[in-house]
């Protein structure tokens, strides 16, 4: 019975959809970044596989099907960038300056700390793109030979930390400009941070959204130039 | 019908990006190449924004779903995670602070410089 169920690719797909649905529901109720739907879904699936002794390969029959959408999902980001073109045109130079400085700093900090802590290459490569939006980060990590699931985990941790700490960091570093606040949130903590930026103000949220696409692209280019 | 065409365009661009990335003399993620191509197609109006309306709304709403299997793969690396989880959190925390600081200050500095130029 169990064999019949788990050998079907629909098993992985169904489990993913329901776990994510539960994640969204819990997130809606709790309204806290720690209850990230993706994080909840992942934990639910991992728990299910471990408890019922289902091998990952069985889950991944369906998982691989979902993975196939990673490229189109990234490509579709182009539509949101295109939609913001008027704002981008108006504030192009400050946004570019902020996202370039932030992205380079992120890469340099991660590389330096990884070396200091003696982490191996595959771990370092998995962490390198962790400040940028998931589709781009996964693409960069895979290209470098990193472990993409580790990238997703590190990126979720960063996003949740950024979401919680954004208002505090703005105060700590005495950031007065609203554009600077938005750009910094989007560059440092991608879409999970951006949801906090939205709460802080629509203009900050929009900037954060633009900055996360910019920093994703800049990080991809910087990494392909350096490595 | 429209959604079908949207998906077709999106998959075609994605497929083409894999071929182009393979032909490039340097390493570049096909996914990001696909994004550039689509942005270019939108800018020259070869593809109109309305052509991607439904698809982009759906994917934007449920985007995280598509990363779940990639994340669940961590189950194969639990041993690695056991030894390194503290480093990962430490690196995430410190790089968050430095990145936020650098980005915010770069924007403020640029704004100040541009303001000064305008005042002159």
Coordinates of C-alpha atoms in Angstrom, one line a residue:
Chain A
X1 CA 0.0 0.0 0.0
X2 CA 2.7 2.5 1.1
X3 CA 4.8 1.5 -1.8
X4 CA 2.1 2.2 -4.3
X5 CA 1.4 5.6 -2.8
X6 CA 5.0 6.8 -2.5
X7 CA 6.2 5.5 -5.9
X8 CA 3.8 7.9 -7.7
X9 CA 5.2 11.3 -8.5
X10 CA 1.9 12.8 -7.3
X11 CA 2.9 11.8 -3.8
X12 CA 5.7 14.4 -3.6
X13 CA 3.6 17.0 -5.4
X14 CA 0.6 16.5 -3.1
X15 CA 2.7 16.5 0.0
X16 CA 4.4 19.8 -1.1
X17 CA 1.1 21.5 -1.9
X18 CA -0.6 20.6 1.4
X19 CA 2.5 21.4 3.5
X20 CA 2.8 24.8 1.8
X21 CA -1.0 25.4 2.3
X22 CA -0.6 24.7 6.0
X23 CA 2.5 26.9 6.1
X24 CA 0.5 29.8 4.6
X25 CA -2.4 29.2 7.0
X26 CA -0.1 29.3 10.1
X27 CA 1.7 32.4 8.7
X28 CA -1.7 34.1 8.2
X29 CA -2.7 33.4 11.8
X30 CA 0.7 34.2 13.5
X31 CA 1.7 37.2 11.3
X32 CA 5.4 36.7 12.4
X33 CA 8.4 36.3 10.1
X34 CA 9.6 33.3 12.1
X35 CA 6.5 31.4 10.8
X36 CA 7.7 31.6 7.3
X37 CA 5.5 29.4 5.1
X38 CA 8.4 27.9 3.1
X39 CA 10.2 27.1 6.4
X40 CA 7.1 25.5 7.9
X41 CA 6.4 23.4 4.7
X42 CA 10.0 22.2 4.6
X43 CA 9.9 21.1 8.3
X44 CA 6.5 19.4 7.8
X45 CA 7.8 17.4 4.8
X46 CA 11.1 16.5 6.5
X47 CA 9.2 15.3 9.6
X48 CA 6.7 13.3 7.4
X49 CA 9.6 11.6 5.5
X50 CA 11.5 10.8 8.7
X51 CA 8.5 9.6 10.7
X52 CA 7.1 7.3 8.0
X53 CA 10.6 6.2 6.9
X54 CA 10.0 7.4 3.3
X55 CA 13.2 7.8 1.3
X56 CA 13.9 11.3 -0.1
X57 CA 14.3 9.8 -3.5
X58 CA 10.6 8.8 -3.4
X59 CA 9.5 12.3 -2.4
X60 CA 11.7 13.7 -5.1
X61 CA 9.9 11.8 -7.9
X62 CA 7.4 14.6 -7.6
X63 CA 9.9 17.1 -6.2
X64 CA 12.0 17.0 -9.4
X65 CA 8.8 17.9 -11.3
X66 CA 8.4 21.0 -9.2
X67 CA 12.2 21.8 -9.5
X68 CA 11.7 22.0 -13.3
X69 CA 9.9 25.3 -12.7
X70 CA 12.9 27.0 -11.1
X71 CA 14.1 28.7 -14.4
X72 CA 10.7 30.0 -15.5
X73 CA 10.0 31.3 -11.9
X74 CA 13.2 33.3 -12.1
X75 CA 12.5 34.6 -15.6
X76 CA 9.1 35.9 -14.5
X77 CA 10.9 38.3 -12.1
X78 CA 11.5 40.4 -15.2
X79 CA 7.8 41.4 -15.1
X80 CA 8.1 43.0 -11.7
X81 CA 11.3 44.8 -12.6
X82 CA 9.6 46.0 -15.8
X83 CA 6.6 47.2 -13.8
X84 CA 8.8 49.4 -11.6
X85 CA 10.6 51.0 -14.5
X86 CA 9.4 54.6 -13.8
X87 CA 10.7 54.5 -10.2
X88 CA 13.9 52.8 -11.3
X89 CA 14.6 55.5 -13.9
X90 CA 14.0 58.3 -11.4
X91 CA 16.3 56.9 -8.6
X92 CA 18.6 54.8 -10.7
X93 CA 21.9 56.1 -9.4
X94 CA 21.2 55.8 -5.7
X95 CA 19.6 52.4 -6.1
X96 CA 22.6 51.2 -8.2
X97 CA 25.1 52.6 -5.7
X98 CA 23.4 51.0 -2.8
X99 CA 22.8 47.6 -4.3
X100 CA 26.4 47.4 -5.7
X101 CA 27.9 48.4 -2.4
X102 CA 25.6 46.0 -0.5
X103 CA 26.1 43.0 -2.8
X104 CA 29.8 43.3 -2.9
X105 CA 29.9 43.7 0.9
X106 CA 27.7 40.6 1.3
X107 CA 30.0 38.5 -0.9
X108 CA 33.1 39.8 0.8
X109 CA 31.8 39.3 4.3
X110 CA 30.6 35.7 3.6
X111 CA 33.9 34.8 1.8
X112 CA 36.0 36.2 4.6
X113 CA 34.1 34.6 7.4
X114 CA 34.0 31.2 5.6
X115 CA 37.7 31.3 5.3
X116 CA 38.2 32.4 8.9
X117 CA 36.0 29.7 10.2
X118 CA 37.7 27.1 7.9
X119 CA 34.5 26.1 6.0
X120 CA 35.1 24.0 2.9
X121 CA 34.4 25.2 -0.7
X122 CA 31.0 23.6 -1.2
X123 CA 29.7 25.1 2.0
X124 CA 31.2 28.5 1.2
X125 CA 29.7 28.4 -2.3
X126 CA 26.3 27.4 -0.8
X127 CA 26.4 30.4 1.5
X128 CA 27.8 33.0 -0.9
X129 CA 24.5 34.0 -2.7
X130 CA 22.4 33.7 0.4
X131 CA 21.5 37.4 0.7
X132 CA 19.6 37.5 -2.7
X133 CA 16.2 36.3 -3.8
X134 CA 15.7 32.5 -3.8
X135 CA 15.5 31.8 -7.5
X136 CA 18.7 33.8 -8.3
X137 CA 20.5 32.4 -5.2
X138 CA 19.7 28.8 -6.1
X139 CA 20.9 29.4 -9.7
X140 CA 24.2 30.9 -8.5
X141 CA 24.8 28.2 -5.9
X142 CA 24.2 25.4 -8.4
X143 CA 26.4 27.0 -11.0
X144 CA 29.3 27.3 -8.5
X145 CA 28.8 23.7 -7.3
X146 CA 27.2 24.6 -3.9
X147 CA 24.5 22.6 -2.2
X148 CA 21.3 24.3 -3.1
X149 CA 19.3 23.1 -0.2
X150 CA 21.9 24.6 2.1
X151 CA 21.6 27.9 0.2
X152 CA 17.8 27.8 0.7
X153 CA 18.2 27.2 4.4
X154 CA 20.8 30.0 4.9
X155 CA 18.8 32.4 2.8
X156 CA 15.7 31.7 4.9
X157 CA 17.6 32.4 8.1
X158 CA 18.9 35.6 6.7
X159 CA 15.5 36.7 5.5
X160 CA 13.9 36.0 8.8
X161 CA 16.7 37.8 10.8
X162 CA 16.4 40.7 8.4
X163 CA 12.7 40.9 8.7
X164 CA 12.9 41.0 12.5
X165 CA 15.9 43.4 12.7
X166 CA 15.2 45.8 9.9
X167 CA 13.7 48.7 12.0
X168 CA 16.4 48.1 14.6
X169 CA 19.2 48.2 12.1
X170 CA 17.8 51.4 10.5
X171 CA 18.0 53.0 14.0
X172 CA 21.4 51.6 14.9
X173 CA 23.1 52.8 11.8
X174 CA 21.1 56.2 11.9
X175 CA 19.7 55.7 8.4
X176 CA 17.4 58.7 7.8
X177 CA 16.6 58.4 4.1
X178 CA 13.6 56.2 3.3
X179 CA 15.1 55.2 0.0
X180 CA 18.3 54.1 1.8
X181 CA 16.2 52.1 4.3
X182 CA 14.3 50.3 1.5
X183 CA 17.4 49.6 -0.6
X184 CA 19.3 48.3 2.4
X185 CA 16.4 45.9 3.5
X186 CA 16.0 44.5 0.0
X187 CA 19.7 44.1 -0.6
X188 CA 20.4 42.4 2.8
X189 CA 17.4 40.3 3.3
X190 CA 15.5 39.7 -0.1
X191 CA 11.8 39.1 -0.2
X192 CA 11.3 38.0 3.4
X193 CA 12.8 41.3 4.6
X194 CA 10.8 43.2 1.9
X195 CA 7.5 42.1 3.6
X196 CA 8.7 44.0 6.7
X197 CA 9.7 47.0 4.5
X198 CA 6.1 47.0 3.2
X199 CA 4.9 47.3 6.8
X200 CA 7.3 50.2 7.4
X201 CA 5.8 52.1 4.4
X202 CA 4.7 51.5 0.8
X203 CA 7.6 53.6 -0.6
X204 CA 10.2 51.7 1.5
X205 CA 8.6 48.4 0.4
X206 CA 8.7 49.4 -3.3
X207 CA 12.4 50.3 -3.0
X208 CA 13.1 47.1 -1.2
X209 CA 11.4 45.2 -4.0
X210 CA 13.5 46.9 -6.6
X211 CA 16.7 46.5 -4.6
X212 CA 16.2 42.8 -4.3
X213 CA 16.1 42.3 -8.1
X214 CA 19.0 44.7 -8.6
X215 CA 21.2 42.9 -5.9
X216 CA 20.3 39.5 -7.4
X217 CA 21.5 40.5 -10.8
X218 CA 24.6 42.3 -9.5
X219 CA 25.5 39.3 -7.3
X220 CA 25.1 36.9 -10.3
X221 CA 27.3 39.1 -12.4
X222 CA 29.9 39.7 -9.7
X223 CA 30.1 35.9 -8.9
X224 CA 30.5 35.0 -12.5
X225 CA 33.3 37.6 -12.8
X226 CA 35.1 36.5 -9.7
X227 CA 34.8 32.7 -9.9
Chain B
X1 CA -6.2 30.3 -24.3
X2 CA -4.3 33.4 -23.1
X3 CA -2.7 31.6 -20.1
X4 CA -1.7 28.8 -22.4
X5 CA 0.2 31.2 -24.6
X6 CA 1.8 32.9 -21.6
X7 CA 3.1 29.6 -20.3
X8 CA 4.3 28.8 -23.8
X9 CA 6.3 32.1 -24.0
X10 CA 7.7 31.6 -20.6
X11 CA 8.9 28.0 -21.2
X12 CA 10.3 28.9 -24.6
X13 CA 12.4 31.7 -23.1
X14 CA 13.5 29.4 -20.3
X15 CA 14.4 26.6 -22.8
X16 CA 16.3 29.1 -25.0
X17 CA 18.3 30.4 -22.0
X18 CA 19.6 26.9 -21.3
X19 CA 21.0 26.6 -24.8
X20 CA 22.5 30.2 -24.8
X21 CA 24.1 29.7 -21.4
X22 CA 25.7 26.5 -22.7
X23 CA 27.1 28.4 -25.6
X24 CA 28.5 31.3 -23.6
X25 CA 32.3 31.4 -23.1
X26 CA 31.8 32.0 -19.4
X27 CA 29.7 30.4 -16.6
X28 CA 26.4 32.1 -16.1
X29 CA 23.1 30.8 -14.5
X30 CA 20.6 30.1 -17.3
X31 CA 17.7 31.2 -15.0
X32 CA 19.1 34.8 -14.7
X33 CA 19.9 34.8 -18.4
X34 CA 16.2 33.9 -19.0
X35 CA 15.2 36.8 -16.8
X36 CA 17.4 39.2 -18.9
X37 CA 15.9 37.9 -22.1
X38 CA 12.4 38.4 -20.9
X39 CA 13.2 41.9 -19.7
X40 CA 14.7 42.7 -23.1
X41 CA 11.6 41.2 -24.9
X42 CA 9.4 43.4 -22.7
X43 CA 11.5 46.5 -23.3
X44 CA 11.4 46.2 -27.1
X45 CA 7.8 45.3 -26.7
X46 CA 8.2 42.0 -28.5
X47 CA 6.3 40.6 -25.5
X48 CA 3.7 42.8 -23.9
X49 CA 3.2 42.9 -20.1
X50 CA -0.4 41.8 -20.5
X51 CA 0.9 38.6 -22.2
X52 CA 2.4 37.6 -18.9
X53 CA -0.2 38.9 -16.5
X54 CA -1.9 35.7 -15.4
X55 CA 1.3 33.7 -15.2
X56 CA 3.3 36.3 -13.3
X57 CA 0.4 36.9 -10.8
X58 CA 0.2 33.1 -10.1
X59 CA 3.9 32.6 -9.8
X60 CA 4.4 35.7 -7.6
X61 CA 1.6 34.6 -5.3
X62 CA 2.9 31.0 -4.9
X63 CA 6.6 31.4 -5.7
X64 CA 7.9 29.9 -2.5
X65 CA 6.1 26.6 -3.2
X66 CA 8.5 26.0 -6.1
X67 CA 11.5 26.1 -3.7
X68 CA 10.2 23.6 -1.3
X69 CA 11.7 20.4 -2.9
X70 CA 15.0 22.2 -3.3
X71 CA 15.0 23.0 0.4
X72 CA 13.8 19.6 1.5
X73 CA 16.9 18.1 -0.1
X74 CA 18.6 19.3 3.1
X75 CA 17.5 16.0 4.6
X76 CA 20.5 14.4 2.7
X77 CA 22.8 16.8 4.5
X78 CA 21.6 16.6 8.1
X79 CA 25.1 15.5 9.3
X80 CA 26.7 18.4 7.6
X81 CA 24.1 20.7 9.2
X82 CA 24.8 19.2 12.6
X83 CA 28.4 20.3 12.5
X84 CA 27.9 23.7 10.8
X85 CA 24.5 25.2 11.9
X86 CA 26.1 27.6 14.3
X87 CA 28.5 28.9 11.6
X88 CA 25.7 29.3 9.2
X89 CA 23.6 31.4 11.6
X90 CA 26.7 33.4 12.6
X91 CA 27.6 34.2 9.0
X92 CA 23.9 35.1 8.2
X93 CA 23.8 37.5 11.2
X94 CA 27.1 39.3 10.6
X95 CA 26.7 39.5 6.8
X96 CA 23.2 40.9 7.3
X97 CA 24.6 43.8 9.4
X98 CA 27.5 44.6 7.1
X99 CA 25.3 44.4 3.9
X100 CA 22.5 46.5 5.4
X101 CA 25.1 49.1 6.6
X102 CA 27.0 49.3 3.2
X103 CA 23.8 49.5 1.1
X104 CA 22.2 52.2 3.3
X105 CA 25.3 54.4 3.6
X106 CA 26.0 54.1 -0.2
X107 CA 22.5 55.3 -1.0
X108 CA 22.7 58.2 1.5
X109 CA 26.1 59.3 0.3
X110 CA 25.0 59.2 -3.4
X111 CA 21.8 61.2 -2.5
X112 CA 23.9 63.8 -0.7
X113 CA 26.4 64.1 -3.6
X114 CA 23.5 64.5 -6.1
X115 CA 21.8 67.0 -3.9
X116 CA 25.0 69.1 -3.6
X117 CA 25.4 69.0 -7.4
X118 CA 21.8 70.2 -7.8
X119 CA 22.3 73.0 -5.3
X120 CA 25.3 74.4 -7.1

